[in-house]
mmCIF file of C-alpha atoms in Angstrom:
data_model
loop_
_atom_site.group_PDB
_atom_site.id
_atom_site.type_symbol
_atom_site.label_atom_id
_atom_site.label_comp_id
_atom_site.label_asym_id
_atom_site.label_seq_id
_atom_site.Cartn_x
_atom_site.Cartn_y
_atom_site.Cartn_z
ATOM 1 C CA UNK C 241 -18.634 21.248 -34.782
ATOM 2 C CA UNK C 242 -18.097 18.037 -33.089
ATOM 3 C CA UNK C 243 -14.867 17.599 -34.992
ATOM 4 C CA UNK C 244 -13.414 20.602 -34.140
ATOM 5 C CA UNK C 245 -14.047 20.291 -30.686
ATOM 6 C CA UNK C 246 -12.281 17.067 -30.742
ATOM 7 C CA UNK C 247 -9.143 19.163 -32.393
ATOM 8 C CA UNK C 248 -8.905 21.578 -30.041
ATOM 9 C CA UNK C 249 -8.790 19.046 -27.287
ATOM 10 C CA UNK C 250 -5.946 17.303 -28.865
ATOM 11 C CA UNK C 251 -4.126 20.471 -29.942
ATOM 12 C CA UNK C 252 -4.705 21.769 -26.148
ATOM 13 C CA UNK C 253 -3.287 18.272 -24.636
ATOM 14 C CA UNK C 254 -0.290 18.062 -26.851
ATOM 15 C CA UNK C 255 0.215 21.503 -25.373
ATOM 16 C CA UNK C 256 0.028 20.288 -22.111
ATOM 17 C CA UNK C 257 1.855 17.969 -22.542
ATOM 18 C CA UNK C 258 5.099 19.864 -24.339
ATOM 19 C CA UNK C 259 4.868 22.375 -21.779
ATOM 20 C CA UNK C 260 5.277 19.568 -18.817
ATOM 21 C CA UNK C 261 8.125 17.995 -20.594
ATOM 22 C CA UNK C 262 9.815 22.136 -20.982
ATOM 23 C CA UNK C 263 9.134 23.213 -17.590
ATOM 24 C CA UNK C 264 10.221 19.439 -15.837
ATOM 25 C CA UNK C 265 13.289 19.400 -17.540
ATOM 26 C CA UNK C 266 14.052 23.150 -17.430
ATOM 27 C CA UNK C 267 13.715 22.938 -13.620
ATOM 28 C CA UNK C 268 15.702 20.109 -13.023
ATOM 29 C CA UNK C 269 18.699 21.342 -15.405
ATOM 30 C CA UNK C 270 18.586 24.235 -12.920
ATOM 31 C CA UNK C 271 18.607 22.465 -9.583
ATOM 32 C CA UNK C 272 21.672 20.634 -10.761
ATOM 33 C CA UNK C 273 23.465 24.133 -11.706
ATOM 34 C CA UNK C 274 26.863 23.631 -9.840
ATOM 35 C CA UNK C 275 26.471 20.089 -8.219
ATOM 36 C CA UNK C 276 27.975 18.520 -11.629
ATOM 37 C CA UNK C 277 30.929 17.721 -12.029
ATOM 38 C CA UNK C 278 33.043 15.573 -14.588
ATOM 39 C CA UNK C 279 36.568 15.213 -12.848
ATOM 40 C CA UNK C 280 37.955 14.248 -9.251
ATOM 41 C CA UNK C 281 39.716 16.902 -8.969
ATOM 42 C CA UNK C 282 37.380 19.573 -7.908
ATOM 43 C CA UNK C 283 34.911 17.517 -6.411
ATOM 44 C CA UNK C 284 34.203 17.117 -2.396
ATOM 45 C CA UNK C 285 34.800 14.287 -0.193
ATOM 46 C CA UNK C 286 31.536 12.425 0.671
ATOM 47 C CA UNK C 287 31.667 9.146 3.138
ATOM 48 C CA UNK C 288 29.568 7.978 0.217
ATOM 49 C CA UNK C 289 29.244 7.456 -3.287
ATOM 50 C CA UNK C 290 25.716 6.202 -4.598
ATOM 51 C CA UNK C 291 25.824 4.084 -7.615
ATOM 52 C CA UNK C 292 22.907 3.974 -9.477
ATOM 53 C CA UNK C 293 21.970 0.814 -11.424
ATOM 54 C CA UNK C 294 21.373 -0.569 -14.573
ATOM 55 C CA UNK C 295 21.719 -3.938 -16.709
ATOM 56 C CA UNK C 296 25.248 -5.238 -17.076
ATOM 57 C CA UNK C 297 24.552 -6.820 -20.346
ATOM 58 C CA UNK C 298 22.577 -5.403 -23.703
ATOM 59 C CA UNK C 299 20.056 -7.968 -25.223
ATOM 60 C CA UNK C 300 22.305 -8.907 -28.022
ATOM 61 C CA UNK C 301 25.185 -10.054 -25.532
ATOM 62 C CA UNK C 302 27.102 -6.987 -25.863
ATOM 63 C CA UNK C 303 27.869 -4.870 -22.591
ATOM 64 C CA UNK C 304 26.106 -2.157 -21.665
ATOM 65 C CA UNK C 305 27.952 1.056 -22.127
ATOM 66 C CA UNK C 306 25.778 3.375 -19.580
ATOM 67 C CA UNK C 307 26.996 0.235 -17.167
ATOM 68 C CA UNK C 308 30.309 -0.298 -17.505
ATOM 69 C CA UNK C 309 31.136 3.893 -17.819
ATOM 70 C CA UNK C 310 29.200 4.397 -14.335
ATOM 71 C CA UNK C 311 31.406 1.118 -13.068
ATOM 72 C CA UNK C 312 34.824 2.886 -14.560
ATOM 73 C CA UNK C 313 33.341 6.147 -12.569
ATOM 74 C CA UNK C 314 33.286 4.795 -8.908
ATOM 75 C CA UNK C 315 35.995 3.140 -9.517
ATOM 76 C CA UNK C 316 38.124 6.334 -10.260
ATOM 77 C CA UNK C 317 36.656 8.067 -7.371
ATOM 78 C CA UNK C 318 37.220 5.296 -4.692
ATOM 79 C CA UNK C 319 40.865 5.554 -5.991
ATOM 80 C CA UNK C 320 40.941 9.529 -6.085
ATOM 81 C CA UNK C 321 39.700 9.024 -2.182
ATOM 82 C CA UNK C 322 36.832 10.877 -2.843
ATOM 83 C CA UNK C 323 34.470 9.016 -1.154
ATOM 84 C CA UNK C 324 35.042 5.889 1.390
ATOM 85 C CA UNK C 325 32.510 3.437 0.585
ATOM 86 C CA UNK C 326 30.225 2.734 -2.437
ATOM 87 C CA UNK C 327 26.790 2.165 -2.371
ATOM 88 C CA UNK C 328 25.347 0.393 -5.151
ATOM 89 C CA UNK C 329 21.542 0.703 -5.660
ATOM 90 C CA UNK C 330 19.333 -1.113 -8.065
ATOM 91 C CA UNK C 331 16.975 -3.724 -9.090
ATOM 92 C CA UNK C 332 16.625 -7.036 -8.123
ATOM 93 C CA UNK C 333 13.507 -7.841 -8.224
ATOM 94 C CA UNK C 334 13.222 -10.973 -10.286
ATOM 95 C CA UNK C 335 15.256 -14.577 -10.392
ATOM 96 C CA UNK C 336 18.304 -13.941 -12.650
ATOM 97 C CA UNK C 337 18.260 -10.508 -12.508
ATOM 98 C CA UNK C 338 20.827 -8.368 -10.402
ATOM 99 C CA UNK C 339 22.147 -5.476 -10.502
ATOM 100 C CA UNK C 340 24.006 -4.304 -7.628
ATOM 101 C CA UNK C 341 25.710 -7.934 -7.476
ATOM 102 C CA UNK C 342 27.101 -7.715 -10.834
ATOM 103 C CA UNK C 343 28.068 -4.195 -10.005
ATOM 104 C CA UNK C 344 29.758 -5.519 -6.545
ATOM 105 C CA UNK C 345 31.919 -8.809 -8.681
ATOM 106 C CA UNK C 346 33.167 -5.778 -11.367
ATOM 107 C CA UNK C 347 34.064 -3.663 -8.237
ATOM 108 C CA UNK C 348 35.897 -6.078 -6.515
ATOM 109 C CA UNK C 349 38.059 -6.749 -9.741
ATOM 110 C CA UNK C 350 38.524 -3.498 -10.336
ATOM 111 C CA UNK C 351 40.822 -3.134 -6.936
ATOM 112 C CA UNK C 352 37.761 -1.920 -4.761
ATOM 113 C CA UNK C 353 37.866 -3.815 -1.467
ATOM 114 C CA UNK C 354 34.708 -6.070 -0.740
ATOM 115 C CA UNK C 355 34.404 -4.555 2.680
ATOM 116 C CA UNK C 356 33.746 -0.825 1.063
ATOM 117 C CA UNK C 357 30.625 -1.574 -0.890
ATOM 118 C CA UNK C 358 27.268 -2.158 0.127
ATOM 119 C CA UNK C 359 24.549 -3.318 -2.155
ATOM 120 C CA UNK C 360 20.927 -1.920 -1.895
ATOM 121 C CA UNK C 361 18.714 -4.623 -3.395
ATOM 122 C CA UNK C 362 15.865 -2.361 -3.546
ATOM 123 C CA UNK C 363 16.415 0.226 -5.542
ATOM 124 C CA UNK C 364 14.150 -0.218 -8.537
ATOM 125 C CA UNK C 365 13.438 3.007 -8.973
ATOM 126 C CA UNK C 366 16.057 6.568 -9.186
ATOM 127 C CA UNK C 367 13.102 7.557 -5.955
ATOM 128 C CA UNK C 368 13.960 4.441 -4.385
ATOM 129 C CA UNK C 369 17.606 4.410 -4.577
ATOM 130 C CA UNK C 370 17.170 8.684 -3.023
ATOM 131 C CA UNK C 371 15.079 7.455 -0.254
ATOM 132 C CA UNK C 372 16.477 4.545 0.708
ATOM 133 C CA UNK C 373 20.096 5.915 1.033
ATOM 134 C CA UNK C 374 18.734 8.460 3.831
ATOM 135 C CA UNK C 375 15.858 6.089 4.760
ATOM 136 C CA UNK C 376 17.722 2.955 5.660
ATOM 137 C CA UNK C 377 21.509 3.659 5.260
ATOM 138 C CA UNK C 378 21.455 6.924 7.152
ATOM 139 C CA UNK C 379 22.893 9.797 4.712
ATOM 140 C CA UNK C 380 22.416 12.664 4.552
ATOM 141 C CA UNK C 381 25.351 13.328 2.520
ATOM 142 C CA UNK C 382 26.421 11.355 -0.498
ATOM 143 C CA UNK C 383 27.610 11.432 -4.062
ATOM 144 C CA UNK C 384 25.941 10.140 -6.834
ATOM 145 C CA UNK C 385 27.350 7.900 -9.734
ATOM 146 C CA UNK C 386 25.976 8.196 -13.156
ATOM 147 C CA UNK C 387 25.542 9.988 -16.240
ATOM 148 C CA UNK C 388 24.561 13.297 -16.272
ATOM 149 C CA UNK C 389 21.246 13.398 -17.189
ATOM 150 C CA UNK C 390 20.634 10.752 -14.459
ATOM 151 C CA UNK C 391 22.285 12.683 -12.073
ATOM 152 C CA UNK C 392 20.220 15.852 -12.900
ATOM 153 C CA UNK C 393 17.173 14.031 -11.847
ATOM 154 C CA UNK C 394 18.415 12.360 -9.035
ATOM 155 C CA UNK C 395 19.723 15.400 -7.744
ATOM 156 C CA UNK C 396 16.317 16.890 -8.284
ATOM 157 C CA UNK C 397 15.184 14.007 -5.496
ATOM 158 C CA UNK C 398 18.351 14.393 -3.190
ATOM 159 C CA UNK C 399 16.843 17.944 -3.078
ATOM 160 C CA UNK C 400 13.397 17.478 -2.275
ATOM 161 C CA UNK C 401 14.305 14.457 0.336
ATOM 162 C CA UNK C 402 16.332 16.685 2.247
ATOM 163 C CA UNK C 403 19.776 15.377 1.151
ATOM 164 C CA UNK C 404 22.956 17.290 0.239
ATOM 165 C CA UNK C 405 23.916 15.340 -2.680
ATOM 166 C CA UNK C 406 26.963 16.006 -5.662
ATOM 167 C CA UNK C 407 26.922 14.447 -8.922
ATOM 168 C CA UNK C 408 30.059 12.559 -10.319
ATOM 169 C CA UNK C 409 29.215 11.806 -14.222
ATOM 170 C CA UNK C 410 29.903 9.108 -15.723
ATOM 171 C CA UNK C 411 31.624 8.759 -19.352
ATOM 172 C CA UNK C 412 28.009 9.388 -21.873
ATOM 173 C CA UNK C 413 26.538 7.083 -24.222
ATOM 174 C CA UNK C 414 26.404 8.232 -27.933
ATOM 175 C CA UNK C 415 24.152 6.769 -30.844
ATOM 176 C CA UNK C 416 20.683 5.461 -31.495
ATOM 177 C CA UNK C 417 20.286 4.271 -27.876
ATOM 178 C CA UNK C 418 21.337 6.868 -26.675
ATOM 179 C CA UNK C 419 18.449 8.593 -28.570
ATOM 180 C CA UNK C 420 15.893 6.465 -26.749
ATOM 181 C CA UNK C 421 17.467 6.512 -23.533
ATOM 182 C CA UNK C 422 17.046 10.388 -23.674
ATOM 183 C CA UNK C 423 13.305 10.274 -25.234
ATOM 184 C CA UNK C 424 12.645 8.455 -22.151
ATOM 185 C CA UNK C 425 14.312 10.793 -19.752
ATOM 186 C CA UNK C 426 12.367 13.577 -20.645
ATOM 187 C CA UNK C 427 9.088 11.631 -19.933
ATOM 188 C CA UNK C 428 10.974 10.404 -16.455
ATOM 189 C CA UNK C 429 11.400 13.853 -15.420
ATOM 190 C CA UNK C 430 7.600 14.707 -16.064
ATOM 191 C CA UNK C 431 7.147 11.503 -13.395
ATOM 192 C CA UNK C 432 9.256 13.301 -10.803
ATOM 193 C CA UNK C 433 7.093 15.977 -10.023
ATOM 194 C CA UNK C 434 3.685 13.446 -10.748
ATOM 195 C CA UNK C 435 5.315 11.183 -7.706
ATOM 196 C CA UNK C 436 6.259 14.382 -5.578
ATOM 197 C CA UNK C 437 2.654 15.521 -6.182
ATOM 198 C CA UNK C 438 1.016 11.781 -5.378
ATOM 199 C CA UNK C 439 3.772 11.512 -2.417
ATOM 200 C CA UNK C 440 5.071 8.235 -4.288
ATOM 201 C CA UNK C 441 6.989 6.251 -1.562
ATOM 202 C CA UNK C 442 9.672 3.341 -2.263
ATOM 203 C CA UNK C 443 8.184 -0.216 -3.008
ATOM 204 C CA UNK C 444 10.305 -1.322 0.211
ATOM 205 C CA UNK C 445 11.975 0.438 3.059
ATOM 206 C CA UNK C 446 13.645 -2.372 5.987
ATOM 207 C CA UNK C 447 15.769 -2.501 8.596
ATOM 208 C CA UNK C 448 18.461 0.334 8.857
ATOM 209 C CA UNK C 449 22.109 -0.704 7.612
ATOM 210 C CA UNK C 450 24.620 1.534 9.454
ATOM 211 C CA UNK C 451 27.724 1.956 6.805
ATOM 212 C CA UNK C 452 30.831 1.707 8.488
#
């Protein structure tokens, strides 16, 4: 009797827990019905574009893909004068490590004048990045830089922080990574609504930075 007790429990969490990872991702696939979109044509102007973050370089040496696709994305919407100024957002939280820095050097090569981005050091988190932009460099309006399924999540944020926020996505990733990056989407999405519940607020907030 024991035994079976023990197997309903288990059968009734997995449920839980395949139902959480349905209705999380459902939800957010819905909130970003219309905000997508995968050319500059079409898209609206926004003062500014918010570049989300991630590792420059793959452990093997070889660049990261999700990286340099989101890089070749600003870039073509600074040049389609879709938005003004970039702002990149990420982690650097330990010695060596940097995101938005490498993000700022490819930038600048790319053509995009040092003067138009601004890095957010603090962004360690997708929540961060969403509160900070409002939180301490004062929009309200911006356009965010990533792939698609990033963008559905951030979006998701944008929209519960009170910001009117458009997705620009990035060129996506194919093949076994890929497969993991995904696996672990669906399990981020579950932590939105566990962080909206808790009221989850950025590691750091600061001084305001007016972008100008």
């Amino acid at each position: 009797m024991k035994r079976k007790k023990v197997a309903i429990l288990f059968l009734l969490s997995c449920l839980l827990v395949i139902t959480s990872i349905y209705v999380s991702n459902k939800v957010i696939i819905n909130n970003a019905e219309g905000k997508l979109f995968n050319s500059t044509e079409n898209i609206s102007k926004n003062k500014v574009g918010l570049l989300l973050g991630t590792v420059k370089y793959l452990s093997d040496g070889r660049i990261n893909l999700y990286y340099q696709f989101r890089l070749n994305a600003a870039v073509e919407l600074y040049k389609a004068e879709k938005i003004d100024f970039i702002l990149v957002s990420g982690d650097n939280g330990s010695q060596g490590y940097d995101e938005p820095t490498d993000f700022k050097n490819d930038l600048i090569e790319a053509g995009i004048p040092e003067s138009k981005i601004y890095l957010d050091y603090a962004g360690f988190r997708t929540l961060d990045s969403m509160v900070r932009v409002k939180e301490v460099f004062g929009q309200t309006s911006v356009t965010i830089i990533s792939q698609q399924f990033h963008n559905e999540r951030a979006l998701y944020l944008a929209n519960h922080f009170d910001i009117e926020a458009i997705g620009y996505n990035a060129r996506g990733v194919s093949g076994k990574k890929a497969i993991k990056v995904q696996l672990r989407e669906y399990l981020a999405r579950v932590k939105v609504f566990v962080d909206i519940l808790l009221n989850v607020n950025p590691k750091f907030l600061g001084e305001p930075v007016e972008i100008k």
